[in-house]
PDB file of C-alpha atoms in Angstrom:
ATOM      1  CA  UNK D  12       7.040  -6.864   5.875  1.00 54.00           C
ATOM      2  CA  UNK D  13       8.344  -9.106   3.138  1.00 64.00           C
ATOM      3  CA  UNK D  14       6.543  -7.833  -0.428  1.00 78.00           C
ATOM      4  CA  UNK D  15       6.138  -9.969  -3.049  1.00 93.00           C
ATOM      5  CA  UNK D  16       6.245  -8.341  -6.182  1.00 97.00           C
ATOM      6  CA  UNK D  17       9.412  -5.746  -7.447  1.00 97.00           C
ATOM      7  CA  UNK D  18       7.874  -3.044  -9.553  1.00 97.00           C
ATOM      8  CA  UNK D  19       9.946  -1.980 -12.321  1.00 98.00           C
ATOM      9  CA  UNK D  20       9.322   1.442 -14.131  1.00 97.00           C
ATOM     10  CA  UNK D  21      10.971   2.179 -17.106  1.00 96.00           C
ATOM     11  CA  UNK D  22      10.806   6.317 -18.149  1.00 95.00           C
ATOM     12  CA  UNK D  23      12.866   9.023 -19.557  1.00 93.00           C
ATOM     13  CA  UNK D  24      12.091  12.319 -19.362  1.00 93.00           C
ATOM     14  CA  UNK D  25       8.467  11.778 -17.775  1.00 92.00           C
ATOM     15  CA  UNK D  26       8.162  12.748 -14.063  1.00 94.00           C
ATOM     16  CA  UNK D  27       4.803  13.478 -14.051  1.00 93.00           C
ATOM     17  CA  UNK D  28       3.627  10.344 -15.558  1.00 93.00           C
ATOM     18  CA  UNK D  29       5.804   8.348 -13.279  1.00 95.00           C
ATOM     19  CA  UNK D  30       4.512  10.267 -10.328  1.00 94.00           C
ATOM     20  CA  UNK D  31       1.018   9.483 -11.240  1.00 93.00           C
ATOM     21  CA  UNK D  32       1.741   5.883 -12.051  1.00 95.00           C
ATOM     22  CA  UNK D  33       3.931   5.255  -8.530  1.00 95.00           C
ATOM     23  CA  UNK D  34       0.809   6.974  -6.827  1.00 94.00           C
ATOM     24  CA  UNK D  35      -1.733   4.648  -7.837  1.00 94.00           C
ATOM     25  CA  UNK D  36       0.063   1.475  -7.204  1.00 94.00           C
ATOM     26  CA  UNK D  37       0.874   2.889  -3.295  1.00 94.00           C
ATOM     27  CA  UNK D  38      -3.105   3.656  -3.430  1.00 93.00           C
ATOM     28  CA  UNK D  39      -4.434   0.242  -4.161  1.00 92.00           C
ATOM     29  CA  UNK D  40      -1.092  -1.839  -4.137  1.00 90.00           C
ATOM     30  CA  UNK D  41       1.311  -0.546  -1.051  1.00 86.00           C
ATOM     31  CA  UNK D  42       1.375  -3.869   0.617  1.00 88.00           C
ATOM     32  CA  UNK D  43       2.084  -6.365  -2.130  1.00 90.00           C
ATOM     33  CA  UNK D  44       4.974  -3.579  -3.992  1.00 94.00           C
ATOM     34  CA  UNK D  45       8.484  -2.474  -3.893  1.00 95.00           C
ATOM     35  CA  UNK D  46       8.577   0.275  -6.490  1.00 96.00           C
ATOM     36  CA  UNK D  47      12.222   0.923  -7.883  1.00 97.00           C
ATOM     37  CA  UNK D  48      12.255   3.571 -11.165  1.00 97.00           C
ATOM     38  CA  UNK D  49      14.790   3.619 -13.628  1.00 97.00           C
ATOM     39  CA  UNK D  50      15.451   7.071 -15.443  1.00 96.00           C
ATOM     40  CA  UNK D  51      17.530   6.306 -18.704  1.00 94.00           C
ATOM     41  CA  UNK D  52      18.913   9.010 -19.999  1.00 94.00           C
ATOM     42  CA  UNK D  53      16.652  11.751 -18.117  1.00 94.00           C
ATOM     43  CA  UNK D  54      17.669  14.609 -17.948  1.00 94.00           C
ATOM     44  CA  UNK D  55      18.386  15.375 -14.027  1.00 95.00           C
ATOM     45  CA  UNK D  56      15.950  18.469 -13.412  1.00 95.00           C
ATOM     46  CA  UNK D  57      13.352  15.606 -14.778  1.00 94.00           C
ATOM     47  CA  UNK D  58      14.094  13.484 -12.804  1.00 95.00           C
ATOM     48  CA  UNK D  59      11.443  11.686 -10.583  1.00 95.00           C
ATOM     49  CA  UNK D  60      11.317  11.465  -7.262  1.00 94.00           C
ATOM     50  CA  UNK D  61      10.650   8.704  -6.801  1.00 95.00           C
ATOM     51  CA  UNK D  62      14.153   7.169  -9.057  1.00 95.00           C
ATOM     52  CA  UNK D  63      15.865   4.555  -7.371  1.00 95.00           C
ATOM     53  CA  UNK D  64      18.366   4.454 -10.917  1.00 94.00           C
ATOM     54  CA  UNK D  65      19.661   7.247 -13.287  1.00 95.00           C
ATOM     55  CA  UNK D  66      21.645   5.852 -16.150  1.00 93.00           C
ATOM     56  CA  UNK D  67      23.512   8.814 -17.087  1.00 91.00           C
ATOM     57  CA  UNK D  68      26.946   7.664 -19.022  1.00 93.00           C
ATOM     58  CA  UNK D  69      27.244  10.025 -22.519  1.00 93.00           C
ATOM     59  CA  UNK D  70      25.798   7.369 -24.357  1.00 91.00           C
ATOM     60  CA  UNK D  71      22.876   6.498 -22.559  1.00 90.00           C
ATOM     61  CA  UNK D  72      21.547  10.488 -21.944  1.00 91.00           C
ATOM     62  CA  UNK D  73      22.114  10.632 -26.056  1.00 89.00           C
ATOM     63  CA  UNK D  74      20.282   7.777 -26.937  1.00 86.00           C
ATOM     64  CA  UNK D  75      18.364   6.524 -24.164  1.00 88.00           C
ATOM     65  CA  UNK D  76      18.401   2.495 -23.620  1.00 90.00           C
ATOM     66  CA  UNK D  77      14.794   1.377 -24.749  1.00 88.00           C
ATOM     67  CA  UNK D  78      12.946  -1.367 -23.997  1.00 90.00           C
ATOM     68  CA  UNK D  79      15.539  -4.110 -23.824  1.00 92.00           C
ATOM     69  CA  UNK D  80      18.555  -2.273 -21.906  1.00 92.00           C
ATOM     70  CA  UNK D  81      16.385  -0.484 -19.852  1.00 92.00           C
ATOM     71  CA  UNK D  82      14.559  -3.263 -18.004  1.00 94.00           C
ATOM     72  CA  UNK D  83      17.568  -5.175 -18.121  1.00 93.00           C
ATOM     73  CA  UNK D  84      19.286  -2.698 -15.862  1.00 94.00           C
ATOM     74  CA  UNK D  85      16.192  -3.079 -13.447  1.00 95.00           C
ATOM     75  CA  UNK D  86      16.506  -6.673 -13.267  1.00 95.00           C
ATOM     76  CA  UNK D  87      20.594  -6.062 -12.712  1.00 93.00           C
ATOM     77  CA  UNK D  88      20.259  -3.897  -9.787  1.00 94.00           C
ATOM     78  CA  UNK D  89      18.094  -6.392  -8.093  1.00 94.00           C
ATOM     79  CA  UNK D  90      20.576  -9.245  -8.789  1.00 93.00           C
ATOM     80  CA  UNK D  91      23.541  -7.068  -7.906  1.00 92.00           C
ATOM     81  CA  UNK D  92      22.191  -5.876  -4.641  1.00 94.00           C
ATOM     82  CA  UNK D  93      20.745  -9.518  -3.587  1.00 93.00           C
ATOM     83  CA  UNK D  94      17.150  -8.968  -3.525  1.00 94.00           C
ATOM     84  CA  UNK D  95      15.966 -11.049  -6.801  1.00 94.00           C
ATOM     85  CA  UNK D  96      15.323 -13.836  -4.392  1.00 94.00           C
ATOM     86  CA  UNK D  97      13.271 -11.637  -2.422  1.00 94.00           C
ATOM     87  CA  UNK D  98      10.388 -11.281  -5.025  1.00 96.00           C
ATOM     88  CA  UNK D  99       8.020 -13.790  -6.082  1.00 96.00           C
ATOM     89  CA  UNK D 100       7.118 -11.887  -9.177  1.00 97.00           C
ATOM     90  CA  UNK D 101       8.479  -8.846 -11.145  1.00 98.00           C
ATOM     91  CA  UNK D 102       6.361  -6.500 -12.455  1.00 98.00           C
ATOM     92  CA  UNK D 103       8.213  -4.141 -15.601  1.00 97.00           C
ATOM     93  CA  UNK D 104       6.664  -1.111 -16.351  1.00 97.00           C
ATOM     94  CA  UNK D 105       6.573   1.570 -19.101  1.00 94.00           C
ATOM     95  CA  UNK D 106       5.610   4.820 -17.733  1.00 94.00           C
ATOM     96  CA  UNK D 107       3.577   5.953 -19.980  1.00 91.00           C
ATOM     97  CA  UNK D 108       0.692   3.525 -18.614  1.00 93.00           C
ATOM     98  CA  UNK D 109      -1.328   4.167 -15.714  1.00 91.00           C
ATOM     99  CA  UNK D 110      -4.444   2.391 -14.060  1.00 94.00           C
ATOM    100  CA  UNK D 111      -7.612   2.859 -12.955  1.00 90.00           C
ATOM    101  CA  UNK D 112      -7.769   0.472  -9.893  1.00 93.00           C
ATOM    102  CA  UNK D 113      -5.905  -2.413  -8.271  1.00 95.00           C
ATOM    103  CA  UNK D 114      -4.047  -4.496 -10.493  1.00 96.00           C
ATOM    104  CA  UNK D 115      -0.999  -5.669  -9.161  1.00 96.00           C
ATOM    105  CA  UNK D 116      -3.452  -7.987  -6.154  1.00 95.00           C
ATOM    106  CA  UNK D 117      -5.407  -9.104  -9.544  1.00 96.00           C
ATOM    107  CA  UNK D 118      -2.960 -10.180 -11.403  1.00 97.00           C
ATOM    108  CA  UNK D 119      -1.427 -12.049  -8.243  1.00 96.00           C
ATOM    109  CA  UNK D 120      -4.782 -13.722  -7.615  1.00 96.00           C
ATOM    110  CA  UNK D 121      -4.617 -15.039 -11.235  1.00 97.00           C
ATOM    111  CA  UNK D 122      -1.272 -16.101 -10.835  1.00 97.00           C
ATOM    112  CA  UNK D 123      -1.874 -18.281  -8.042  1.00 96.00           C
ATOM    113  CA  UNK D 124      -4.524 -19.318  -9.814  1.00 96.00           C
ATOM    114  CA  UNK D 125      -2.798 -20.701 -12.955  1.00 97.00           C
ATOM    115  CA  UNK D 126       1.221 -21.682 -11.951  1.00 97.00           C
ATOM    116  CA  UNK D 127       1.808 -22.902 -15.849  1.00 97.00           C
ATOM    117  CA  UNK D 128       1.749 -19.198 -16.115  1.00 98.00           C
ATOM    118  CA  UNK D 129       5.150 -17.080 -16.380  1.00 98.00           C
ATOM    119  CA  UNK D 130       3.973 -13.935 -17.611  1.00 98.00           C
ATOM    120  CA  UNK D 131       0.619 -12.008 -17.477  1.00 98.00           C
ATOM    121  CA  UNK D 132       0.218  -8.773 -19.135  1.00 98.00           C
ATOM    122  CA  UNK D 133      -3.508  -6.512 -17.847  1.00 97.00           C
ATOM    123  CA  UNK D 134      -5.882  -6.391 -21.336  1.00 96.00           C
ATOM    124  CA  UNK D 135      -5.637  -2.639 -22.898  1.00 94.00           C
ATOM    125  CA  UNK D 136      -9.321  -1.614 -22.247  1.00 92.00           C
ATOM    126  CA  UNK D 137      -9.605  -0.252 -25.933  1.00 91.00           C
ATOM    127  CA  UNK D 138      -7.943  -3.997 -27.001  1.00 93.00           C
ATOM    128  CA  UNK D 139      -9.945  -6.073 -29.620  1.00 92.00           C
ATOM    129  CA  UNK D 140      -8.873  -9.668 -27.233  1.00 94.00           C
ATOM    130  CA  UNK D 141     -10.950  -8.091 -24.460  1.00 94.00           C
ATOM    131  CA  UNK D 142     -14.406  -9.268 -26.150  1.00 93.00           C
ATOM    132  CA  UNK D 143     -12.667 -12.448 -27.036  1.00 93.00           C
ATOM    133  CA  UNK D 144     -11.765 -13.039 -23.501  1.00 95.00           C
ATOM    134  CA  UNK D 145     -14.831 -12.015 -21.522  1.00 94.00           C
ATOM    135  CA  UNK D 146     -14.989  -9.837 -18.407  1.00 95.00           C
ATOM    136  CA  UNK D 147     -12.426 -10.729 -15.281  1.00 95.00           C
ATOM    137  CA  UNK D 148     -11.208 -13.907 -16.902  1.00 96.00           C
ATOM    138  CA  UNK D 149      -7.458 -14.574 -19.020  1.00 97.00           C
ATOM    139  CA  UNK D 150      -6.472 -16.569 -21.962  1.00 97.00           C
ATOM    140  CA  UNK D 151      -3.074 -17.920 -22.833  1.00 98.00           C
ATOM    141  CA  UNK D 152      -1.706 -16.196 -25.756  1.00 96.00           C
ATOM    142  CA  UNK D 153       1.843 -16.160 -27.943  1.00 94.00           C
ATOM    143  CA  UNK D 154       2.450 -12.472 -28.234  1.00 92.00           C
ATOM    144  CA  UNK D 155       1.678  -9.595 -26.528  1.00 91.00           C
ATOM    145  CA  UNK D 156       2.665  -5.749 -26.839  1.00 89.00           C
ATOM    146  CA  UNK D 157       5.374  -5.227 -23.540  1.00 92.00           C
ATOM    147  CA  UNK D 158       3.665  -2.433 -21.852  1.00 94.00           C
ATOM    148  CA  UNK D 159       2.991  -4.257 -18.196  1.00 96.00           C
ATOM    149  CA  UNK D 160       4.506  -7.589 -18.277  1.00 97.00           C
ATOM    150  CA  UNK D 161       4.104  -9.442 -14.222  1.00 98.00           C
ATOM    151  CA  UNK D 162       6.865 -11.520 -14.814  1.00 98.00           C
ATOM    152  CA  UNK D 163       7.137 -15.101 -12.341  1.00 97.00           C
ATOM    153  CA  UNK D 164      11.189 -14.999 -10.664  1.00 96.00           C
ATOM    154  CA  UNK D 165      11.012 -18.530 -11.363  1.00 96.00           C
ATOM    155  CA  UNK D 166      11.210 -18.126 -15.481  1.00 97.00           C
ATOM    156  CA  UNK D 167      13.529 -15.404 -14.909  1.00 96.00           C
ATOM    157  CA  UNK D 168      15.993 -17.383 -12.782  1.00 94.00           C
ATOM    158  CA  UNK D 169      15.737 -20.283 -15.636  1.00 94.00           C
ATOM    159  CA  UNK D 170      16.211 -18.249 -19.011  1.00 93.00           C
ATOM    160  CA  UNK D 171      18.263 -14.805 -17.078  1.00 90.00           C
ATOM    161  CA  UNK D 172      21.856 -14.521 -18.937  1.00 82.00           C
ATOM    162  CA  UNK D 173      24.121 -13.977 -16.119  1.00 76.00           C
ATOM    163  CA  UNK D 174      27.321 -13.929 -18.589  1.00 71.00           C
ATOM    164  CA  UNK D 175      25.284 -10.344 -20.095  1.00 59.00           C
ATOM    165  CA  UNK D 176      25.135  -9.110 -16.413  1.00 56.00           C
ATOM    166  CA  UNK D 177      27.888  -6.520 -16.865  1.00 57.00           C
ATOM    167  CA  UNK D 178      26.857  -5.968 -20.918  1.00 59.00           C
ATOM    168  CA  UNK D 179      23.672  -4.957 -22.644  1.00 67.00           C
ATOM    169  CA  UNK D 180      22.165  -8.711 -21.708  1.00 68.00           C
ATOM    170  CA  UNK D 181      20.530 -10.252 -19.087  1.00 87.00           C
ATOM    171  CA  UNK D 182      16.487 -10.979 -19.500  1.00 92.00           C
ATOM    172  CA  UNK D 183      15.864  -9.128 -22.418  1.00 91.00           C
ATOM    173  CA  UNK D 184      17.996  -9.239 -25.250  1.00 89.00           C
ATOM    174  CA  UNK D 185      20.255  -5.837 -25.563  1.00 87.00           C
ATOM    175  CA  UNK D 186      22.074  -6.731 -28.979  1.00 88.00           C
ATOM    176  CA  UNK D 187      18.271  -5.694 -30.374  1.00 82.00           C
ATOM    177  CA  UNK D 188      18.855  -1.639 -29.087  1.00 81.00           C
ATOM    178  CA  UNK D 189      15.318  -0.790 -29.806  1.00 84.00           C
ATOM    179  CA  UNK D 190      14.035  -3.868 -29.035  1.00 82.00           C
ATOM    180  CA  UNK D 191      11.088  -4.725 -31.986  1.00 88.00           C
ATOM    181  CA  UNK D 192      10.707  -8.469 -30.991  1.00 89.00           C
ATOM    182  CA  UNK D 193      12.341  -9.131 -27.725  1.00 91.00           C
ATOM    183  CA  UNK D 194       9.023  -9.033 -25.984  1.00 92.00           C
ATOM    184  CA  UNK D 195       8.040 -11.767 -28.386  1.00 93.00           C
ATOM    185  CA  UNK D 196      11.828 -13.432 -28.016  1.00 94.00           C
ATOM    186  CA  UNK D 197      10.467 -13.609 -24.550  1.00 95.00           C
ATOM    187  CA  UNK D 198       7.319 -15.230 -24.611  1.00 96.00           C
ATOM    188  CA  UNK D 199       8.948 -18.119 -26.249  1.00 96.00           C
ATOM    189  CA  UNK D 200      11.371 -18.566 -24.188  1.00 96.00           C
ATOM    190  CA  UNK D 201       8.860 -18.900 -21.402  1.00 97.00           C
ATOM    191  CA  UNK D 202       7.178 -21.467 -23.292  1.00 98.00           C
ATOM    192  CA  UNK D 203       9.887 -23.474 -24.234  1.00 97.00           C
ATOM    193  CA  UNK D 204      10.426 -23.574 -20.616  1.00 97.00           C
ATOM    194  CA  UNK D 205       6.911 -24.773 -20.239  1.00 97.00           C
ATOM    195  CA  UNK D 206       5.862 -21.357 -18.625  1.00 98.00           C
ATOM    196  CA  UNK D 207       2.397 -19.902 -20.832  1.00 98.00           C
ATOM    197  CA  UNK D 208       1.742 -15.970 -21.315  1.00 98.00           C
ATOM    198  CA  UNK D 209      -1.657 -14.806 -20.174  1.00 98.00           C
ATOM    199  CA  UNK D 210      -3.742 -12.243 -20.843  1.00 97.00           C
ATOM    200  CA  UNK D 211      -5.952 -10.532 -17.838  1.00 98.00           C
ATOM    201  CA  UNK D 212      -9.452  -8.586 -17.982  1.00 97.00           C
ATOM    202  CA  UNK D 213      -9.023  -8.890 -14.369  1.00 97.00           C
ATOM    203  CA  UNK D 214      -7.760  -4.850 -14.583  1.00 96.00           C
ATOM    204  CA  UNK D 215      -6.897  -3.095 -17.484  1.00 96.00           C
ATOM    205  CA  UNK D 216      -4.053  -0.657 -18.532  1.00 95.00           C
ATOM    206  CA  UNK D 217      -4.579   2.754 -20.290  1.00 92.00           C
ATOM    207  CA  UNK D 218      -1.629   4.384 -22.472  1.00 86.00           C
ATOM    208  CA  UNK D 219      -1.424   7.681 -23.654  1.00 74.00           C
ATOM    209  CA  UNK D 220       0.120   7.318 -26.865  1.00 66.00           C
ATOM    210  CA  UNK D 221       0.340  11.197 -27.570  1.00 66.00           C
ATOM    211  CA  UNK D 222       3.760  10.820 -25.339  1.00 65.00           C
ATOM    212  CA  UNK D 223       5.271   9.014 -28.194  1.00 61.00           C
ATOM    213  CA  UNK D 224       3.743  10.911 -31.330  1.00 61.00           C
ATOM    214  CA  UNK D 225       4.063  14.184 -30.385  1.00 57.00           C
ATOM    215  CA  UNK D 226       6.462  14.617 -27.375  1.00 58.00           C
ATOM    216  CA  UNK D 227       9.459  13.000 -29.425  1.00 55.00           C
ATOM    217  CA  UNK D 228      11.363  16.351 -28.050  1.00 56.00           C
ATOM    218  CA  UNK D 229      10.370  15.782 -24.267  1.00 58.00           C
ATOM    219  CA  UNK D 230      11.390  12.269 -23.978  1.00 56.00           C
ATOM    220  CA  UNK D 231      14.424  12.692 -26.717  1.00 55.00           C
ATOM    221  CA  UNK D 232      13.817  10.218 -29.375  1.00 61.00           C
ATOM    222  CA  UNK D 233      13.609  10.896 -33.020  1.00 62.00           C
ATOM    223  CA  UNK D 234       9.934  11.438 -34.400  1.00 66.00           C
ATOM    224  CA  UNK D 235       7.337   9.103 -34.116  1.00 66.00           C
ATOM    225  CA  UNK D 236       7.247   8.007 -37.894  1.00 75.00           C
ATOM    226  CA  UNK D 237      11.413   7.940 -37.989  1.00 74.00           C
ATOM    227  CA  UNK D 238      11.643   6.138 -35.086  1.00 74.00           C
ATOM    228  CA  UNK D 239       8.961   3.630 -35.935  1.00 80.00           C
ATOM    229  CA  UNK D 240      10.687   3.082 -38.994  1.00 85.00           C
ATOM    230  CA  UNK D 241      14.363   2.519 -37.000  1.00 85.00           C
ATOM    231  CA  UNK D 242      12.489   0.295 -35.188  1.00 86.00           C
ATOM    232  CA  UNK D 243      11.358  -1.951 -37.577  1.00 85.00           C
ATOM    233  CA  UNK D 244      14.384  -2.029 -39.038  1.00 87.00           C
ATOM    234  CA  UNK D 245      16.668  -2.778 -36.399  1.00 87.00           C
ATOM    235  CA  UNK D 246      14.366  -5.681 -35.579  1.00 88.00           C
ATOM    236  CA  UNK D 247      14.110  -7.075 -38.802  1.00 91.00           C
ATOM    237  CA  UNK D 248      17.511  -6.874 -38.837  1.00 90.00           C
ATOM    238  CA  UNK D 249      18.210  -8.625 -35.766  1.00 90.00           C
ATOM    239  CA  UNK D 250      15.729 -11.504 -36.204  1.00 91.00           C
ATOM    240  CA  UNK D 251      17.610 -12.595 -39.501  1.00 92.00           C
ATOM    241  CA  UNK D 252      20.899 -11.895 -38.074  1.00 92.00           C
ATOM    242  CA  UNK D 253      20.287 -14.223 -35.082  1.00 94.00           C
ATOM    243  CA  UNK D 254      17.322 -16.824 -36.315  1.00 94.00           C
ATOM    244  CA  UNK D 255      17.457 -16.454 -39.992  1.00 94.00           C
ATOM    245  CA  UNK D 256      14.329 -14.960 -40.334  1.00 93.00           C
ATOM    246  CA  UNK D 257      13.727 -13.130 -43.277  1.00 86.00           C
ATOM    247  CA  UNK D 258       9.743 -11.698 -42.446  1.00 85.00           C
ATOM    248  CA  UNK D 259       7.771 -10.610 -39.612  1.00 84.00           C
ATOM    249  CA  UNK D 260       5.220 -13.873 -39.848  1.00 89.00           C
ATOM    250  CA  UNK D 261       8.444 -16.474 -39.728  1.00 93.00           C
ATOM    251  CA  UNK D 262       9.135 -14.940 -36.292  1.00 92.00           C
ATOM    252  CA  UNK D 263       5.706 -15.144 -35.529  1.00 90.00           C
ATOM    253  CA  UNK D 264       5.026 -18.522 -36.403  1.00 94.00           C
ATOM    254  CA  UNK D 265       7.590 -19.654 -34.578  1.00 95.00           C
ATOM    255  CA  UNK D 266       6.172 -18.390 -31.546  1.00 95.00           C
ATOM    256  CA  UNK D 267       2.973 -20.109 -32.703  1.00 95.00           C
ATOM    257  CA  UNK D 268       5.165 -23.214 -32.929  1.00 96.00           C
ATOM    258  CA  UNK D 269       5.645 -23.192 -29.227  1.00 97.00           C
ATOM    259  CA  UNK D 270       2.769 -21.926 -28.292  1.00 97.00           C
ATOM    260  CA  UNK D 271       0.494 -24.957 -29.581  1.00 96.00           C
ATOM    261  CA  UNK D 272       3.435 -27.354 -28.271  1.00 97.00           C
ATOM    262  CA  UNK D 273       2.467 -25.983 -24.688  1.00 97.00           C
ATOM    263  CA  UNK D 274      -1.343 -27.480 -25.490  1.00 97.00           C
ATOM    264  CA  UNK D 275      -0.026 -31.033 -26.821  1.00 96.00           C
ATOM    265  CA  UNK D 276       1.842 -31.219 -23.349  1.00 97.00           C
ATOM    266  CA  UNK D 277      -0.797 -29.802 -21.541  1.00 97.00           C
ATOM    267  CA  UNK D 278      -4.055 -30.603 -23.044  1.00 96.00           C
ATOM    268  CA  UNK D 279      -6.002 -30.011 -19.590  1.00 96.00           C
ATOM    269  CA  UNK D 280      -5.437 -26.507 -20.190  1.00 96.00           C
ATOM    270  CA  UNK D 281      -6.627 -26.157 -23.748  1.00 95.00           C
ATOM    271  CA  UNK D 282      -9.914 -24.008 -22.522  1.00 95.00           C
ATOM    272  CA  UNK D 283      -7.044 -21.633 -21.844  1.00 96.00           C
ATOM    273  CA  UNK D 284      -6.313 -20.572 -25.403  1.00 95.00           C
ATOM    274  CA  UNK D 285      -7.325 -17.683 -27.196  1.00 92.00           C
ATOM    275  CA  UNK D 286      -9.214 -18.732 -29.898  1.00 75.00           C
ATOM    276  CA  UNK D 287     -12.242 -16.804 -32.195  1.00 52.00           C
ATOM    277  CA  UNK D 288     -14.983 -19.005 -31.190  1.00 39.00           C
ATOM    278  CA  UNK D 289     -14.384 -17.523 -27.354  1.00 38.00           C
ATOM    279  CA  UNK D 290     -15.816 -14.387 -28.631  1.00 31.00           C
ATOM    280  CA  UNK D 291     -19.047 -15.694 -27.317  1.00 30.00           C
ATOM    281  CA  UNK D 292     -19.164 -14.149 -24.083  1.00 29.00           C
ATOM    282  CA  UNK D 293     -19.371 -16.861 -20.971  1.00 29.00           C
ATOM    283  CA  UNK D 294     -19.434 -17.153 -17.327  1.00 31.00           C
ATOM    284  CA  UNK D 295     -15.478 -16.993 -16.207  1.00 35.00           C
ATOM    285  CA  UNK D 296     -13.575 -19.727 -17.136  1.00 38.00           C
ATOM    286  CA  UNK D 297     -11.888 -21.485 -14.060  1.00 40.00           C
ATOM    287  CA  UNK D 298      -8.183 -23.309 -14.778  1.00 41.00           C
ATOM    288  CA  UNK D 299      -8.935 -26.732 -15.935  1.00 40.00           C
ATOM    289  CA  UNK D 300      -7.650 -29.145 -13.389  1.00 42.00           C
ATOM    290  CA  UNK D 301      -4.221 -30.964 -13.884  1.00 42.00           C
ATOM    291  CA  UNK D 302      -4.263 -35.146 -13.888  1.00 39.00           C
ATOM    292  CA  UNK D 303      -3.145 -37.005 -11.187  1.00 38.00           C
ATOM    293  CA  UNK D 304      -0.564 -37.962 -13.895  1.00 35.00           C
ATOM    294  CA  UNK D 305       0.003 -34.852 -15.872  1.00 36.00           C
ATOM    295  CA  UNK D 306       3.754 -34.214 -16.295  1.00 34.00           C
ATOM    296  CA  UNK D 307       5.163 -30.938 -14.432  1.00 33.00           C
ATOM    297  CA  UNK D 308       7.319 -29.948 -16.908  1.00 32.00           C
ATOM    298  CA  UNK D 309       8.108 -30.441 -20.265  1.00 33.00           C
ATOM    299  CA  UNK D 310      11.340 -31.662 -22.010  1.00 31.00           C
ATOM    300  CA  UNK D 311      13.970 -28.705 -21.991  1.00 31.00           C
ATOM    301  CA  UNK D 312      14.735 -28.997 -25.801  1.00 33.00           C
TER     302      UNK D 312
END
């Protein structure tokens, strides 16, 4: 039976989260899923099971590959092998979230519901959005945290970097090693292909954050407050060197930038956007209807 959507788990180090995470999604998920686990760096008696790729050069088990390289050599194996085309959607995973219920047929049902949509991340269920959303409902939105991104193979196969197959490249971009802003880098690249990013109380994701602040050791990073500084860095460094940007909000507002340019093409969907006044809690919104005449897509710029 053909499945529709490639699961992609990210982890290092963490077979027991992994295991719990791959069980869930076979509980509520099995016939929508093809899970495939990438261990970067892991050491191999931590391995999972359930691995289907162990990056394992010198490099990789000192340092890892984070966000950015890690997902990208996900996505690579799928191209390599032939299968991309085999998967309507790709779902990219850390592995240090888990789930309480379905989500991957939610998210799908909210896909099909809204096809301006490229990628759709599950609401945290501690987030501050979730009021401003309202209960099993989504709102278009210009940056999201990367912690489970459903990603549509359509918006891959327009912005994926085939040249950065056999480098760091590919979706994500590798250049930024630990990867503060490629998430975001993302999300406007989706719009400016006329593709929105949602946000779904449909299901929610829980993250145990305790992995990253005090088991630095087990998955072989530096220490939290070290490596969150690194991170920043890097990032900062890497927005300037490759858009100018000197701050934070300059990156930021240019995913604003797009963001509202998605509305002024696509006005129907305006009821869509995540805005204060939806803090007062409604019925569920349903996708505004297109015109007759509403264009498809937008200009590519």
């Amino acid at each position: 039976m053909r499945r529709r959507v490639a699961v992609i788990i990210l982890s290092r180090n963490l077979p027991e989260a992994v295991d719990r995470l791959v069980r869930g999604l076979r509980r509520y998920d099995l016939d929508d899923t093809d899970i495939y686990v990438v261990e970067a760096g892991t050491d191999r008696d931590k391995l999972s099971e359930h691995h289907t790729t162990w990056a394992n050069s010198p490099e990789v088990m000192q340092e890892g590959l984070r966000l950015a390289r890690g997902f990208n050599l996900g996505v690579r194996e799928l191209v390599r092998a032939g299968r991309l085309h085999e998967y309507e959607y790709l779902f990219l995973l850390r592995a240090t979230v888990h789930f309480d219920g379905p989500v991957v047929s939610r998210l799908l049902d909210q896909l099909e519901q809204h096809p301006r949509v490229g990628i759709i991340s599950p609401c945290g269920e501690h987030w501050p959005e979730r009021e401003l959303i309202g209960p099993d409902s989504l709102r278009y939105v210009w940056h999201i945290n990367h912690h489970a991104w459903m990603v549509r193979r359509e918006l891959v196969e327009r912005i994926i970097d085939h040249q950065g197959a056999d480098g760091d490249g590919l979706l994500f971009d590798g250049s930024n090693f630990r990867s503060y802003g490629t998430d975001t880098e993302l999300i406007v690249k989706g719009y400016i292909n006329d593709y929105a990013t949602a946000l779904s109380t449909a299901c929610f994701l829980s993250e145990d954050p305790e992995l990253l602040k005090t088991r630095a050791d087990l998955i072989r990073t530096d220490p939290y407050d070290v490596n969150a500084r690194k991170v920043f860095d890097e990032g900062f460094q890497w927005m300037r060197r490759k858009y100018g940007f000197t701050t934070r909000l300059q990156f930021q507002e240019y995913a604003r930038l797009w963001y509202d340019r998605f509305f002024v093409l696509h006005p129907w969907l305006a009821p869509q956007r995540l805005l204060p006044v939806d803090h007062v809690a409604g019925p569920r919104a349903a996708p505004a209807p297109a015109p007759e005449s509403a264009p498809l897509m937008a200009p590519q710029p």
